Amino acid sequence: MRQVGSVLWPKLRTLQVYGANTGVGKTIFSTILCQAFRKRFEKVHYLKPISTGPLQEADDCHLSTFGTGVRSKTLYQFSDPVSPHLAVRGSSQDVSDNAVRSAVHDELSSYANGNDGVAIIETAGGVLSPAPSGITQADLYRPLRLPVLLVGDHRLGGIGSTISAWESLHIRGYDVQSIALFDESRYGNYAYLRDYFAERSVDAFVITPPPEVRATASEDTESMRNYYFNASDDTQVTSFVDRFLQSHDQRIESLQSMPKQATEAIWHPFMQHSERNENTVIAMDSAYGDYFQTYQIKPSRSVSDPDSASTQETSLTTPAFDASASWWTQGLGHGNPQLALTAAHAAGRYGHVMFASAIHEPALTLAQTLVQRMGNPRLTKVFYTDNGSTGMEVAVKMALRAASKRNDWSPDENVEILGLIGSYHGDTIGTMDCSEPSIYNKKVEWYRGRGHWLDFPTVKMRDGQWIVEVPELLSKALGETKRFSSLDEVFDLDARKSDREIYREYLDSEIVQLRQAGRKFGALIMEPIILGAGGMNLADPLFQRCLVDAVRESSQATSNETDWSGMPVIFDEVFTGLYRLGRFSAASFLGVDADIVVNAKLLTGGLLPLCTTTASEAIFEAFLSNDKSDALLHGHSYTAHAVGCAVANESLKTMMKISNSADWTAYQKDWSSPAVASLSASPPRSLWSMWSQDFVTAVSHKPNVDSVFAIGSVFAMSLKDPAGSGYASTAATGLRDRLLAGTEPGQAVIHSRVLGNVLYLMGAMTSTPETLADVEKTVLNALE
């Protein structure tokens, strides 16, 4: 699987030269450094990815003239001496971002032949100058994440431009090794920048500027040769060379030692540590877009021997597709520069400000956006917490208070919740009690399991056929497994009148029996559509809809249509909400509105922890009185932190825009099928997934696969396990390990998570069809 990522070859040292502006001397510094490195290594390469202007003035020509023994090359040369995004007009070359990055990566890879050497990569113009596609250079080359030397501006105004350039690189995750600039005495730029960057642990150095142009070309050439010879021996230059080589070795040492150090200092989540050792811990060097940049001490696949001069050297870092979307949070790509800038702006504007009896613009805007965009007329108030589990704790507190107050239940009465088997709402003590006994909670000392949980039919594709499978114990009440021609037909709830009647009869009876037994319920809690951590189960949406209707019709409704009846309904959309399934709200698939909705995960696009619990006015009013002890006395120090709220606003704005993008239109078109005869007056919008129909169908036919489903960015496959399914199953671990091992050195791998016998894949909202097609091909090959 081909993917350009960051590179770290043991013997090939790479250095990218950026400039704070045009005309600051990047090529001169590159030439000096090439000469200095040539005194240490035989193999020194100079690479200019993009150059504009006359060929005879190209920077690689300058290196060919003055860089004795240096191999120089330009990848893309355009004759018009203007910015690259203008110079490429009319060009027939493929100068897309991927093409340029791949060309740079492939060229550098060809230098990594097992011999000690250095490659210097000089950019064009300034840090934020446009690349051929129009994005900034800093963003174009960021996936490679090469170490950087920033050439500062020695001219008037150069202090500000140099600092701005460094901040632009720093905020994008680059490691800037040093700042270098020409010495001058009039403006004092170096003295100021040296002290400024010293406080930020970045070295700065100066060299003497080049001599004045001589009268003749031959004299000028000789003058520059002498200049480069002397400058490459300058103590500040040789000191930089020493620091650079040392930092390269230190980076490798740090990366290689992290897994072992982690076993000594880290208590990992969701891991049995008796199975952990330094070979099972993956070091994350960085991440960008859909990919981690990873290092493993002993990858199971073989790598080439870097000690052989005739053998291609393999990068220590491997791109790994983030198939779990970093525990379902990733939405807009790792290292997203817009989210990073948004976070930096909010941090600079606010830092963190307390939220008690206060308001700030990011929190207000986010609350208003959520209330307006969810399309739920019941919801009016937003409460902020820090993650899905605590957000659900708040939701349960809200619902129990509202139900207890209306039913006149005392605090010492046993009030339970109604839910679905296999549900999971978090790891805090209160939310654990909202799920039936399972591997997650049954050994936790304070766990009590305060509720009743119903089994339910699930939607899946088996051998190319969509079905709604009824649990064996419910087959007498709900009937046998049903077949459907498409996922659209399953989700056409109004057309499934017979199923609705069967479900309602069963659910009405269950609720009556529970209440006749004297049990009191303060809330119905559901994960709409997909029950995530419980095993990636796609619930029959009609069953969930009927359960809400049955609950609400189990007692006298109020005259207010936005008030709750029966018991408050909580939708845990921590995982399924905010476009994870292709829509802003997963509740829209059910055609029913909850009284309380919890959102997290995708809320900040995968950058920061933040959660919202949005409630109806009726729920809010249950806490109103003249007694402060009746208030919702819940909060944490970082409630509604401004940085998170600002990032969430940017994230939602971006995802709303993406939902109408060409890529999403292509996904929807792939899933559009000939019109399915619908008996409903208003058939639902077509169901679709970022994972192709052909892929989903093909996997469903594999002999070791029990069933699959795909919706939105989520794909899940259940593997057959004779020992039984569930979180303790190891049926999917072999496939997970094969995907992580990969097939060829230097190729990208897939980093996935399993839930027992279930392996799932998720794309980000920004994942391209090309990227996911590569992942699909790799998965199919691994299943052979």
Short mmCIF file of C-alpha atoms in Angstrom, two decimals, residues 137-406:
data_model
loop_
_atom_site.label_atom_id
_atom_site.label_comp_id
_atom_site.label_asym_id
_atom_site.label_seq_id
_atom_site.Cartn_x
_atom_site.Cartn_y
_atom_site.Cartn_z
CA GLN A 137 4.87 25.00 0.90
CA ALA A 138 4.76 24.32 4.62
CA ASP A 139 1.60 22.26 4.10
CA LEU A 140 2.82 20.61 0.90
CA TYR A 141 5.92 19.09 2.50
CA ARG A 142 4.52 18.53 6.00
CA PRO A 143 3.75 14.79 5.48
CA LEU A 144 7.51 14.21 4.99
CA ARG A 145 8.26 16.12 8.21
CA LEU A 146 11.93 16.59 7.37
CA PRO A 147 14.22 18.37 9.87
CA VAL A 148 14.44 22.06 8.98
CA LEU A 149 17.06 24.77 8.79
CA LEU A 150 15.29 28.11 8.57
CA VAL A 151 17.24 30.85 6.80
CA GLY A 152 16.28 34.06 8.53
CA ASP A 153 15.94 37.46 6.96
CA HIS A 154 18.91 39.76 7.68
CA ARG A 155 17.23 42.78 6.11
CA LEU A 156 15.08 45.56 7.58
CA GLY A 157 11.88 43.94 8.86
CA GLY A 158 13.58 40.56 8.93
CA ILE A 159 13.11 40.01 12.65
CA GLY A 160 9.34 39.86 12.33
CA SER A 161 9.34 37.79 9.14
CA THR A 162 11.79 35.27 10.63
CA ILE A 163 9.76 34.82 13.80
CA SER A 164 6.55 34.50 11.78
CA ALA A 165 8.14 31.89 9.51
CA TRP A 166 9.35 29.88 12.51
CA GLU A 167 5.91 30.01 14.14
CA SER A 168 4.29 28.83 10.90
CA LEU A 169 6.61 25.82 10.81
CA HIS A 170 6.40 25.15 14.53
CA ILE A 171 2.61 25.13 14.65
CA ARG A 172 2.58 22.60 11.80
CA GLY A 173 4.74 20.17 13.70
CA TYR A 174 8.10 20.72 12.01
CA ASP A 175 11.30 20.37 14.01
CA VAL A 176 13.34 23.47 13.22
CA GLN A 177 16.96 22.56 13.90
CA SER A 178 18.45 26.07 13.73
CA ILE A 179 17.99 29.58 12.44
CA ALA A 180 20.74 30.86 10.14
CA LEU A 181 21.19 34.29 8.59
CA PHE A 182 23.79 36.61 7.14
CA ASP A 183 25.70 38.80 9.53
CA GLU A 184 25.05 42.53 9.41
CA SER A 185 25.52 45.31 11.92
CA ARG A 186 23.00 47.96 10.96
CA TYR A 187 19.72 46.30 11.97
CA GLY A 188 20.92 43.96 14.71
CA ASN A 189 18.68 41.14 13.50
CA TYR A 190 20.97 38.35 14.57
CA ALA A 191 21.52 39.58 18.12
CA TYR A 192 17.77 39.86 18.68
CA LEU A 193 16.88 36.55 17.02
CA ARG A 194 19.68 34.69 18.79
CA ASP A 195 18.30 35.66 22.19
CA TYR A 196 14.67 35.21 21.13
CA PHE A 197 15.19 31.67 19.87
CA ALA A 198 17.53 30.72 22.71
CA GLU A 199 14.54 31.10 25.03
CA ARG A 200 12.73 28.59 22.79
CA SER A 201 15.62 26.13 22.72
CA VAL A 202 16.45 26.83 19.08
CA ASP A 203 20.00 27.67 18.08
CA ALA A 204 20.81 30.54 15.73
CA PHE A 205 24.02 31.30 13.91
CA VAL A 206 25.36 33.76 11.34
CA ILE A 207 27.86 33.69 8.53
CA THR A 208 29.61 36.43 6.61
CA PRO A 209 27.54 37.51 3.58
CA PRO A 210 28.92 36.68 0.13
CA PRO A 211 31.36 39.12 -1.52
CA GLU A 212 30.31 41.84 -3.93
CA VAL A 213 29.96 40.84 -7.58
CA ARG A 214 33.31 41.09 -9.38
CA ALA A 215 33.97 42.83 -12.69
CA THR A 216 34.18 39.67 -14.77
CA ALA A 217 32.38 36.32 -14.62
CA SER A 218 35.59 34.40 -14.09
CA GLU A 219 36.65 36.70 -11.25
CA ASP A 220 33.24 36.40 -9.69
CA THR A 221 33.31 32.61 -9.92
CA GLU A 222 36.72 32.46 -8.30
CA SER A 223 35.62 34.88 -5.57
CA MET A 224 32.58 32.72 -4.75
CA ARG A 225 34.65 29.54 -4.74
CA ASN A 226 36.92 31.07 -2.11
CA TYR A 227 33.92 32.32 -0.17
CA TYR A 228 32.31 28.87 -0.06
CA PHE A 229 35.58 27.18 0.87
CA ASN A 230 36.11 29.51 3.81
CA ALA A 231 32.47 29.65 4.90
CA SER A 232 32.17 25.85 5.01
CA ASP A 233 35.04 25.85 7.53
CA ASP A 234 33.51 28.60 9.66
CA THR A 235 33.21 27.48 13.28
CA GLN A 236 29.51 28.37 13.43
CA VAL A 237 28.86 26.25 10.35
CA THR A 238 30.83 23.28 11.62
CA SER A 239 29.10 23.61 15.00
CA PHE A 240 25.74 23.44 13.25
CA VAL A 241 26.87 20.38 11.30
CA ASP A 242 27.87 18.71 14.56
CA ARG A 243 24.53 19.56 16.20
CA PHE A 244 22.57 18.38 13.19
CA LEU A 245 24.33 15.02 13.01
CA GLN A 246 23.95 14.59 16.74
CA SER A 247 20.23 15.41 16.64
CA HIS A 248 19.72 12.84 13.88
CA ASP A 249 21.30 10.14 16.04
CA GLN A 250 19.39 11.32 19.11
CA ARG A 251 16.09 11.19 17.24
CA ILE A 252 16.74 7.58 16.25
CA GLU A 253 17.87 6.65 19.75
CA SER A 254 14.78 8.27 21.28
CA LEU A 255 12.40 6.59 18.86
CA GLN A 256 13.97 3.18 19.33
CA SER A 257 14.04 3.44 23.12
CA MET A 258 10.48 4.72 23.64
CA PRO A 259 8.72 1.32 23.55
CA LYS A 260 10.94 -0.09 26.31
CA GLN A 261 10.67 3.09 28.37
CA ALA A 262 6.90 2.97 27.96
CA THR A 263 6.75 -0.49 29.54
CA GLU A 264 8.49 0.98 32.59
CA ALA A 265 6.51 4.22 32.95
CA ILE A 266 3.11 3.87 31.25
CA TRP A 267 -0.10 2.13 32.33
CA HIS A 268 -1.87 1.66 29.00
CA PRO A 269 -5.66 1.67 28.58
CA PHE A 270 -7.57 -1.49 27.58
CA MET A 271 -4.54 -3.74 27.79
CA GLN A 272 -3.59 -6.79 29.79
CA HIS A 273 -0.04 -5.86 30.68
CA SER A 274 1.07 -9.44 31.16
CA GLU A 275 0.88 -9.57 27.36
CA ARG A 276 2.79 -6.31 26.86
CA ASN A 277 6.46 -5.98 26.11
CA GLU A 278 8.64 -3.55 24.19
CA ASN A 279 7.96 -5.45 20.96
CA THR A 280 4.20 -4.94 21.22
CA VAL A 281 4.33 -1.17 21.86
CA ILE A 282 4.18 1.05 18.77
CA ALA A 283 6.05 4.36 18.92
CA MET A 284 4.27 7.22 17.17
CA ASP A 285 6.81 9.61 15.69
CA SER A 286 4.12 11.88 14.21
CA ALA A 287 0.86 11.74 12.29
CA TYR A 288 -0.59 13.49 9.29
CA GLY A 289 -3.82 13.10 7.37
CA ASP A 290 -5.04 9.50 7.60
CA TYR A 291 -1.71 8.08 8.71
CA PHE A 292 0.40 7.58 11.79
CA GLN A 293 4.17 7.54 11.34
CA THR A 294 5.15 4.55 13.41
CA TYR A 295 8.13 2.61 14.67
CA GLN A 296 8.19 -0.94 16.01
CA ILE A 297 11.23 -2.61 17.51
CA LYS A 298 10.58 -5.96 15.90
CA PRO A 299 8.07 -5.69 13.07
CA SER A 300 6.95 -9.13 12.01
CA ARG A 301 7.82 -8.43 8.38
CA SER A 302 11.45 -8.57 7.30
CA VAL A 303 13.38 -5.45 6.34
CA SER A 304 16.42 -5.02 4.19
CA ASP A 305 19.85 -5.08 5.73
CA PRO A 306 20.98 -1.44 5.96
CA ASP A 307 24.61 -2.44 6.43
CA SER A 308 25.04 -3.60 2.85
CA ALA A 309 26.23 -0.85 0.52
CA SER A 310 24.28 -2.41 -2.32
CA THR A 311 21.00 -2.73 -0.39
CA GLN A 312 18.24 -0.15 -0.27
CA GLU A 313 17.96 1.32 3.21
CA THR A 314 14.50 1.21 4.79
CA SER A 315 13.08 4.12 6.76
CA LEU A 316 12.69 3.42 10.46
CA THR A 317 9.24 4.99 10.35
CA THR A 318 6.32 3.33 8.60
CA PRO A 319 3.08 5.05 7.53
CA ALA A 320 0.14 3.29 9.19
CA PHE A 321 -3.44 4.00 8.16
CA ASP A 322 -5.38 5.02 11.27
CA ALA A 323 -8.20 2.52 10.80
CA SER A 324 -9.76 3.12 14.21
CA ALA A 325 -9.85 6.89 13.59
CA SER A 326 -7.88 7.11 16.85
CA TRP A 327 -10.64 5.58 18.90
CA TRP A 328 -13.34 7.14 16.71
CA THR A 329 -12.25 10.76 17.25
CA GLN A 330 -10.45 11.51 13.99
CA GLY A 331 -12.49 13.50 11.51
CA LEU A 332 -10.39 16.08 9.70
CA GLY A 333 -7.00 14.42 9.45
CA HIS A 334 -4.07 14.36 11.82
CA GLY A 335 -1.92 17.48 11.89
CA ASN A 336 -4.72 19.56 10.40
CA PRO A 337 -3.18 23.05 10.04
CA GLN A 338 -6.49 24.91 10.21
CA LEU A 339 -7.47 23.26 13.49
CA ALA A 340 -3.97 23.88 14.86
CA LEU A 341 -4.20 27.56 13.96
CA THR A 342 -7.68 27.80 15.44
CA ALA A 343 -6.46 26.24 18.68
CA ALA A 344 -3.48 28.57 18.80
CA HIS A 345 -5.66 31.62 18.26
CA ALA A 346 -8.04 30.63 21.05
CA ALA A 347 -5.13 29.82 23.35
CA GLY A 348 -3.64 33.22 22.61
CA ARG A 349 -6.95 35.01 23.06
CA TYR A 350 -8.20 33.22 26.16
CA GLY A 351 -5.86 30.56 27.46
CA HIS A 352 -8.38 28.96 29.78
CA VAL A 353 -11.07 30.99 31.52
CA MET A 354 -13.44 29.60 34.12
CA PHE A 355 -17.02 29.06 33.02
CA ALA A 356 -18.98 29.55 36.24
CA SER A 357 -21.53 32.35 35.63
CA ALA A 358 -19.54 33.37 32.55
CA ILE A 359 -19.71 33.08 28.76
CA HIS A 360 -17.27 33.39 25.92
CA GLU A 361 -17.86 33.54 22.18
CA PRO A 362 -16.60 30.05 21.24
CA ALA A 363 -18.85 28.31 23.80
CA LEU A 364 -21.90 30.38 22.89
CA THR A 365 -21.43 29.87 19.16
CA LEU A 366 -20.97 26.12 19.59
CA ALA A 367 -24.06 25.75 21.77
CA GLN A 368 -26.20 27.70 19.32
CA THR A 369 -24.86 25.68 16.37
CA LEU A 370 -25.63 22.37 18.02
CA VAL A 371 -29.16 23.36 19.00
CA GLN A 372 -29.89 24.67 15.51
CA ARG A 373 -28.23 21.94 13.45
CA MET A 374 -29.50 18.86 15.29
CA GLY A 375 -32.98 19.43 13.93
CA ASN A 376 -34.47 18.43 17.28
CA PRO A 377 -37.13 20.92 18.48
CA ARG A 378 -36.96 19.53 22.01
CA LEU A 379 -33.37 20.63 22.66
CA THR A 380 -32.63 24.09 24.08
CA LYS A 381 -29.75 23.94 26.59
CA VAL A 382 -26.14 22.78 26.23
CA PHE A 383 -24.04 21.56 29.16
CA TYR A 384 -20.28 21.18 28.66
CA THR A 385 -18.04 18.39 29.93
CA ASP A 386 -14.72 16.94 28.80
CA ASN A 387 -15.44 13.48 27.33
CA GLY A 388 -18.22 11.09 26.40
CA SER A 389 -18.27 9.23 29.70
CA THR A 390 -18.63 12.35 31.84
CA GLY A 391 -21.12 13.77 29.36
CA MET A 392 -23.22 10.64 29.83
CA GLU A 393 -22.88 10.94 33.60
CA VAL A 394 -24.47 14.38 33.30
CA ALA A 395 -27.20 13.06 30.99
CA VAL A 396 -28.10 10.34 33.51
CA LYS A 397 -28.19 12.86 36.35
CA MET A 398 -30.48 15.07 34.29
CA ALA A 399 -32.87 12.28 33.38
CA LEU A 400 -33.05 10.72 36.84
CA ARG A 401 -33.82 14.08 38.42
CA ALA A 402 -36.53 14.89 35.90
CA ALA A 403 -38.16 11.46 36.25
CA SER A 404 -37.90 11.39 40.04
CA LYS A 405 -39.35 14.86 40.41
CA ARG A 406 -42.32 14.19 38.16
#
